[in-house]
Coordinates of C-alpha atoms in Angstrom, one line a residue:
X1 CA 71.2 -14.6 -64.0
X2 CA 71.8 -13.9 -67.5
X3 CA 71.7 -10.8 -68.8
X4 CA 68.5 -9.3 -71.2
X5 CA 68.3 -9.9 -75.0
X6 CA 68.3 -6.8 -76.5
X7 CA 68.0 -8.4 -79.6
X8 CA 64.5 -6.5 -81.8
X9 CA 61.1 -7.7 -82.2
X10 CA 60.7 -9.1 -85.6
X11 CA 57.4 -6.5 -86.3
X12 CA 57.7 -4.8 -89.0
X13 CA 57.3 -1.5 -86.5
X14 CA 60.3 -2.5 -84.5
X15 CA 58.4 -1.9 -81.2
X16 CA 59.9 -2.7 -78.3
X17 CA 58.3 -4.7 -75.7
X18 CA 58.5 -3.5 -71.7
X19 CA 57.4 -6.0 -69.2
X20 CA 56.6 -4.2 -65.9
X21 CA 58.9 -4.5 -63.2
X22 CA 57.0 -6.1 -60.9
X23 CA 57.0 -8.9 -63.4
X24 CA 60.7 -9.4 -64.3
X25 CA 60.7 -9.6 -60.4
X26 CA 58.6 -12.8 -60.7
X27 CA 60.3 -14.4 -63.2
X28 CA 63.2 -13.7 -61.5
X29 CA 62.5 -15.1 -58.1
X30 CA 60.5 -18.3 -59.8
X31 CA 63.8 -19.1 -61.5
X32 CA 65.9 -18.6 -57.9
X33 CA 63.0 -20.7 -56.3
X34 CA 63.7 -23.6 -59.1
X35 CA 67.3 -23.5 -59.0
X36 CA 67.9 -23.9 -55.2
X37 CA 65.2 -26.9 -55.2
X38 CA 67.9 -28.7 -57.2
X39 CA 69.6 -31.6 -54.9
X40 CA 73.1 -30.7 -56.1
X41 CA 72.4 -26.8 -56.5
X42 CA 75.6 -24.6 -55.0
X43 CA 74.6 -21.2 -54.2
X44 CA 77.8 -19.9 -55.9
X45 CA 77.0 -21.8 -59.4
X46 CA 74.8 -19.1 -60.3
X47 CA 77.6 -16.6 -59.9
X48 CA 79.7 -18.9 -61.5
X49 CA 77.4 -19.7 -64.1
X50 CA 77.1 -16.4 -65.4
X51 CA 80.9 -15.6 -65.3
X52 CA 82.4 -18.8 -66.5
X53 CA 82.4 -18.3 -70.8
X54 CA 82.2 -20.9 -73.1
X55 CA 85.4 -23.0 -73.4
X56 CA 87.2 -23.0 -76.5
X57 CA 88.0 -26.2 -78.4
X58 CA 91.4 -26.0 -80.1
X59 CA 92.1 -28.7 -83.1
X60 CA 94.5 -31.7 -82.2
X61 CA 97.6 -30.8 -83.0
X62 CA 98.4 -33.5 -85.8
X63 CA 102.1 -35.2 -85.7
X64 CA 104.5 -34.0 -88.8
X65 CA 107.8 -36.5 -89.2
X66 CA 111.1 -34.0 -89.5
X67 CA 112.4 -33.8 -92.1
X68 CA 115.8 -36.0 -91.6
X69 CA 116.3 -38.9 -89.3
X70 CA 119.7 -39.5 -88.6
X71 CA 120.8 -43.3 -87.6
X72 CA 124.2 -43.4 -87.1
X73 CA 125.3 -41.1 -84.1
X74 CA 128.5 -39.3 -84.2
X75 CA 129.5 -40.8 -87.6
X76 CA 127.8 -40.9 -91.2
X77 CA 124.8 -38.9 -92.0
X78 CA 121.8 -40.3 -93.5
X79 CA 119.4 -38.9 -96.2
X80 CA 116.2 -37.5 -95.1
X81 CA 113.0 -39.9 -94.7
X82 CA 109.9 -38.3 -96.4
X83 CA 107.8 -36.4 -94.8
X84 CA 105.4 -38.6 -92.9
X85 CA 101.5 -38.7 -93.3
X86 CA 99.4 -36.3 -90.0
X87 CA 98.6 -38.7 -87.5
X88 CA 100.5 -41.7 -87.3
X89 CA 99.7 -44.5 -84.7
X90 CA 101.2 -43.7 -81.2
X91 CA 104.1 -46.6 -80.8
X92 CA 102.5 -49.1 -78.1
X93 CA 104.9 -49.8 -75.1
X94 CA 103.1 -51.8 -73.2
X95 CA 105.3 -54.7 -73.5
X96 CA 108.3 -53.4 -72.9
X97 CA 106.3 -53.4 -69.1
X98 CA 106.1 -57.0 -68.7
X99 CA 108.5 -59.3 -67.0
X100 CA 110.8 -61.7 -69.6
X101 CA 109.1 -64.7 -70.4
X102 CA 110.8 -67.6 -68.1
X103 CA 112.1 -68.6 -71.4
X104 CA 114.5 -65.5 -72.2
X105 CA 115.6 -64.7 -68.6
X106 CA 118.1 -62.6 -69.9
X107 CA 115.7 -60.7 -72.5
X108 CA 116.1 -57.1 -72.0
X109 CA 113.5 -54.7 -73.7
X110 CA 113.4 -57.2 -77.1
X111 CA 111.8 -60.2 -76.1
X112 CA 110.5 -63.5 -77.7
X113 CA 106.6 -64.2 -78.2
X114 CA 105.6 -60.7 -77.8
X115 CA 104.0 -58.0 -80.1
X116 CA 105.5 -54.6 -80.8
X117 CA 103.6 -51.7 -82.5
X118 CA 105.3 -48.9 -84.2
X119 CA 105.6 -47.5 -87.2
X120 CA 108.5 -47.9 -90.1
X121 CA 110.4 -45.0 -92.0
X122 CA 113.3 -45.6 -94.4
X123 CA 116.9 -44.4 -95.2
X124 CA 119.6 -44.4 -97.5
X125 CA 121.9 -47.0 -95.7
X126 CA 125.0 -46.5 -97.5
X127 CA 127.6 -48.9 -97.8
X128 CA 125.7 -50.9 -94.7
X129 CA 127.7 -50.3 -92.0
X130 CA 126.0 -49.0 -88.5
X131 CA 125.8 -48.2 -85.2
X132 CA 126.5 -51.9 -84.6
X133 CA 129.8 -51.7 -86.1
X134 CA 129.6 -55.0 -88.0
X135 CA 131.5 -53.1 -90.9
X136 CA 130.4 -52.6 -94.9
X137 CA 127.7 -55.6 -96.6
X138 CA 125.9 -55.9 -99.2
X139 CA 122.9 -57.5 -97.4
X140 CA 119.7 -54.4 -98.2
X141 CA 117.6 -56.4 -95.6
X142 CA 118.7 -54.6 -92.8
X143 CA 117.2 -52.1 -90.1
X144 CA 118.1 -49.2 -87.0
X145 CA 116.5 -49.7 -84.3
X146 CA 115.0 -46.6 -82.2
X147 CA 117.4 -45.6 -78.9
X148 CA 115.3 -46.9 -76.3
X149 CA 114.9 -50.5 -78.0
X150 CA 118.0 -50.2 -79.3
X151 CA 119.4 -50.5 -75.4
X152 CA 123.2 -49.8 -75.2
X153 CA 123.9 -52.4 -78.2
X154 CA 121.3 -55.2 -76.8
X155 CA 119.2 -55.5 -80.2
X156 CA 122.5 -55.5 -82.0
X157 CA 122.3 -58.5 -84.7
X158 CA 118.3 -59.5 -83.6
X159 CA 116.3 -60.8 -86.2
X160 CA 112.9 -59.7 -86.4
X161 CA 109.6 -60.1 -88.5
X162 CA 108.0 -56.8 -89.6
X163 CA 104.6 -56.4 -90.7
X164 CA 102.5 -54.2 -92.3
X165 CA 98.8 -53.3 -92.2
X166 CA 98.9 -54.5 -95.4
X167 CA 99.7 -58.0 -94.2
X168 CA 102.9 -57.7 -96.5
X169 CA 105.9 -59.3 -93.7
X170 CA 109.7 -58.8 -94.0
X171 CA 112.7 -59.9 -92.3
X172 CA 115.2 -57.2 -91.1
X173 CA 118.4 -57.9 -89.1
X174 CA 119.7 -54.8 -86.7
X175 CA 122.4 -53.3 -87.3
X176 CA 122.1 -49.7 -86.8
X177 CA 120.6 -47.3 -84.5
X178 CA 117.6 -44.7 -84.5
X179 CA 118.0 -42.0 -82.1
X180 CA 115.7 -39.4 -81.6
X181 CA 112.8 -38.5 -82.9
X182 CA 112.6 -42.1 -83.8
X183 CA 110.5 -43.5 -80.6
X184 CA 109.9 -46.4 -78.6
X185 CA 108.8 -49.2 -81.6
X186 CA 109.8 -47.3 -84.6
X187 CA 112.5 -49.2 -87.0
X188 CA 114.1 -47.4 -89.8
X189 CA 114.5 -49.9 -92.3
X190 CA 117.0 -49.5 -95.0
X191 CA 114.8 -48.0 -98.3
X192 CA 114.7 -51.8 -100.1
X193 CA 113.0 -53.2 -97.1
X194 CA 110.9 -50.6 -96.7
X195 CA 110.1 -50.9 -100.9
X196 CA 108.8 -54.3 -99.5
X197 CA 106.3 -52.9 -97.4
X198 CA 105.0 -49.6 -99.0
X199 CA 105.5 -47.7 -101.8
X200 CA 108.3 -44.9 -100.8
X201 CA 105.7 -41.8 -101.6
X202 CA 104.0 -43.4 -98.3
X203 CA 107.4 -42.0 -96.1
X204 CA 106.0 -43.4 -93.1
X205 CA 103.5 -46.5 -92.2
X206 CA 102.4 -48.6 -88.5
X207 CA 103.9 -51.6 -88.0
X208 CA 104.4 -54.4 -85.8
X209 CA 107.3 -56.6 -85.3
X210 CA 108.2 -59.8 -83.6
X211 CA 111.6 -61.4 -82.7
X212 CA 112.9 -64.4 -84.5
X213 CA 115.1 -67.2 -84.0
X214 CA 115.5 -68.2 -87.6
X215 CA 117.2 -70.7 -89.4
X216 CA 121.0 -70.4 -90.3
X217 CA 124.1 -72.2 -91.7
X218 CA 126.4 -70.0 -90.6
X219 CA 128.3 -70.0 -87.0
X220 CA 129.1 -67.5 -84.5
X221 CA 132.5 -65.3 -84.9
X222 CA 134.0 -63.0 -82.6
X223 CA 136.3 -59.8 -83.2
X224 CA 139.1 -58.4 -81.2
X225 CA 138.8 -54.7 -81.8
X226 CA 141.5 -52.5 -83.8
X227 CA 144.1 -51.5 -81.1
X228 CA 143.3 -54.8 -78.6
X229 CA 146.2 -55.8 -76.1
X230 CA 147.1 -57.6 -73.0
X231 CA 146.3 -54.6 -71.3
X232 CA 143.3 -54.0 -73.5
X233 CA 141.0 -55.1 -75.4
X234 CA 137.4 -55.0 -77.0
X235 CA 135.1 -58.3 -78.4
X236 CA 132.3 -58.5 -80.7
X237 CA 130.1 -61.3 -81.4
X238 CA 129.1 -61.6 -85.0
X239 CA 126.6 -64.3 -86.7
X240 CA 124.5 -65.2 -83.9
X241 CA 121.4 -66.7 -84.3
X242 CA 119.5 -65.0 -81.0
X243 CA 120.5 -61.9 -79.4
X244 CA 123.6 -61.9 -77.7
X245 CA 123.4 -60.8 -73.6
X246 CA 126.2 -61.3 -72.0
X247 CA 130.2 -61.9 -73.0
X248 CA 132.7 -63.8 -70.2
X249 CA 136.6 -64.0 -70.2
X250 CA 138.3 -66.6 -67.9
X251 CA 140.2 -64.8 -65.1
X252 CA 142.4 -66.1 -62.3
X253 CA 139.4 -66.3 -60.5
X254 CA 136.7 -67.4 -62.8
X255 CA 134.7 -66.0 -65.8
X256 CA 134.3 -62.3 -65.7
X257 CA 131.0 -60.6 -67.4
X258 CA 132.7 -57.5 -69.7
X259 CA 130.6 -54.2 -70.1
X260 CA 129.1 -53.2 -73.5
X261 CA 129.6 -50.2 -75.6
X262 CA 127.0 -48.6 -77.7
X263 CA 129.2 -49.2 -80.3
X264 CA 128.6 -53.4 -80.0
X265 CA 131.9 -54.5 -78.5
X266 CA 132.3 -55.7 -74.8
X267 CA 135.4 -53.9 -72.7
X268 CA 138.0 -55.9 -70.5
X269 CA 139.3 -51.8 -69.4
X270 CA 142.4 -53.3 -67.9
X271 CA 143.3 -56.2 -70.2
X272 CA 142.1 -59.3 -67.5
X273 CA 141.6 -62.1 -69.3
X274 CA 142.4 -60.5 -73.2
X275 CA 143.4 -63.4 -75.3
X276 CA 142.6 -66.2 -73.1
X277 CA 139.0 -68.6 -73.1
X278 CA 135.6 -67.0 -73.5
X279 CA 132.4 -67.7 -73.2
X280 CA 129.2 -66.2 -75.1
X281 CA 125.4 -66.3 -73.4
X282 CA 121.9 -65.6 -75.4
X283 CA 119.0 -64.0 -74.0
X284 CA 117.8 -67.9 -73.7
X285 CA 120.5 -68.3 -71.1
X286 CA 122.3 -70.5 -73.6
X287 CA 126.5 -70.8 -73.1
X288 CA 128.9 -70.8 -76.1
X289 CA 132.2 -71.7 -74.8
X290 CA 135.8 -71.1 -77.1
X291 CA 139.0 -71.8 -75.8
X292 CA 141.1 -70.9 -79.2
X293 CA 140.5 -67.9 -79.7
X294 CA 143.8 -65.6 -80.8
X295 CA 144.1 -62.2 -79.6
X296 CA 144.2 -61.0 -83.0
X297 CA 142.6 -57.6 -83.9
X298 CA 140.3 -56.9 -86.8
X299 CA 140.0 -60.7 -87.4
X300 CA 137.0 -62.4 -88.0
X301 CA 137.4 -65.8 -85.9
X302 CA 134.6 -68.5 -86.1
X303 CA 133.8 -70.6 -82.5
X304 CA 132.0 -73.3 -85.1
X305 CA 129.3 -73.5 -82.7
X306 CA 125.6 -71.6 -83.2
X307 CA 122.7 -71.0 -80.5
X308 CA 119.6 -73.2 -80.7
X309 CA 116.9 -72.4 -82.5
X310 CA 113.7 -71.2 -80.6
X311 CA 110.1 -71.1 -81.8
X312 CA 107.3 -68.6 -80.8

């Protein structure tokens, strides 16, 4: 039972008023009597009751961007993003859940005809180069994509459409990486896409993005790596339309899938099938096949073929 207000009578004599005891009693056992009549009543809530104090309600604790965001690990540094507003939109990765559409079997977390939410920061991309290693350009419409979407190298050279609340759209190619505290959805775009979004003094807005398939002229290239022999050697795919997801060399004893690096080439460790016929596969499960191409480092060399385009 709570204890007595000894709070004063608000007569001007500041008498104080004494019940008899024999009547505090009644009160007392009329409020015991009315308590245990309760259908859910607990003899210990009344102990508990009286020794349980008010809980305390502590504000949410409202997010704040740091003050740099570096996107190119173990290389160039980046300038810092602005400082974000309190409370951005939590990234949404409920897609990422879902199985790949039948159409993209080989779709790993970047998938056609699905939604991402997130939220878009900027940085000073230098001379363009990135994580993806595709080397110095002058194309501004470019973008890192946060570690987890990011994927070992998956999302290297996706196209996607970004939008803003706004309704204002780009379209950014990746070419870098995000790693933390960038999360699952963000893309840091370089500052001339972002310009296309937001005003800069905004630092940091929600998004959502979608992959595209989009129109192209050119074809699709690959790159043996500086230092590439018969004994080893690295391959990049540049130009593709649709994300690339696997890379094959012809063995002895038929067409060998090749690891990928973070950095964007795929490894033969021990040379097998360096400098012989490949064979290219997008997340569509469409093959590119090249028999010509030259074990020739650093050198750009084009198939002349292109994936097919996909709507959605």
């Amino acid at each position: 039972m709570a204890a007595p207000s000894h709070r004063r009578p608000r007569d001007r004599k500041r008498r104080t008023a004494l019940l008899p005891a024999a009547a505090v009693a009644t009160v007392a056992l009329v409020i015991a009597v009315a308590l245990a009549a309760r259908p859910d009543h607990r003899p210990d809530e009344d102990v508990r009751a009286a020794a349980t104090p008010a809980a305390t309600v502590h504000p949410t604790p409202t997010h704040r961007k740091p003050t740099a965001t570096p996107t190119r690990p173990k290389a160039k540094a980046t300038k810092a993003s602005p400082t974000a507003p309190p409370n951005p939109p939590r990234p949404s990765t409920t897609a990422t859940d879902r199985p790949a559409p039948a159409t993209a079997p080989l779709a790993g977390r970047i998938r056609p005809h699905v939604t991402y939410q997130g939220t878009a920061t900027f940085y000073d991309a230098g001379d363009g180069d990135g994580a993806c290693t595709y080397g110095p350009t002058d194309d501004v419409m470019t973008a890192a994509m946060n570690t987890t979407d990011y994927e070992t190298a998956k999302a290297c050279g996706a196209y996607v459409r970004v939008r803003a609340a706004s309704g204002a759209a780009i379209t950014v190619r990746i070419t870098n990486e995000c790693p933390a505290p960038c999360a699952p959805g963000q893309l840091d775009l370089t500052a001339q896409a972002f310009a296309k979004l937001a005003a800069p003094s905004a630092g940091q807005i929600p998004i959502t993005w979608t992959l595209l398939s989009p129109a192209t002229s050119d074809t699709v290239s690959v790159r043996y790596k500086t230092g590439s022999s018969a004994h080893w050697c690295g391959l990049q795919v540049i130009g593709h339309r649709n994300p690339v997801a696997r890379l094959e060399l012809r063995t002895g004893s038929g067409w060998r899938a090749l690891p990928r690096a973070e950095y964007n080439y795929f490894l033969s460790e021990q040379g097998t099938g360096c400098g012989g016929a490949l064979r290219i596969t997008d997340i569509y499960g469409e093959r590119l096949t090249a028999d010509a191409i030259a074990l020739r480092p650093d050198t750009v060399q084009p198939t002349g073929q292109q994936f097919r385009a996909h709507t959605g």
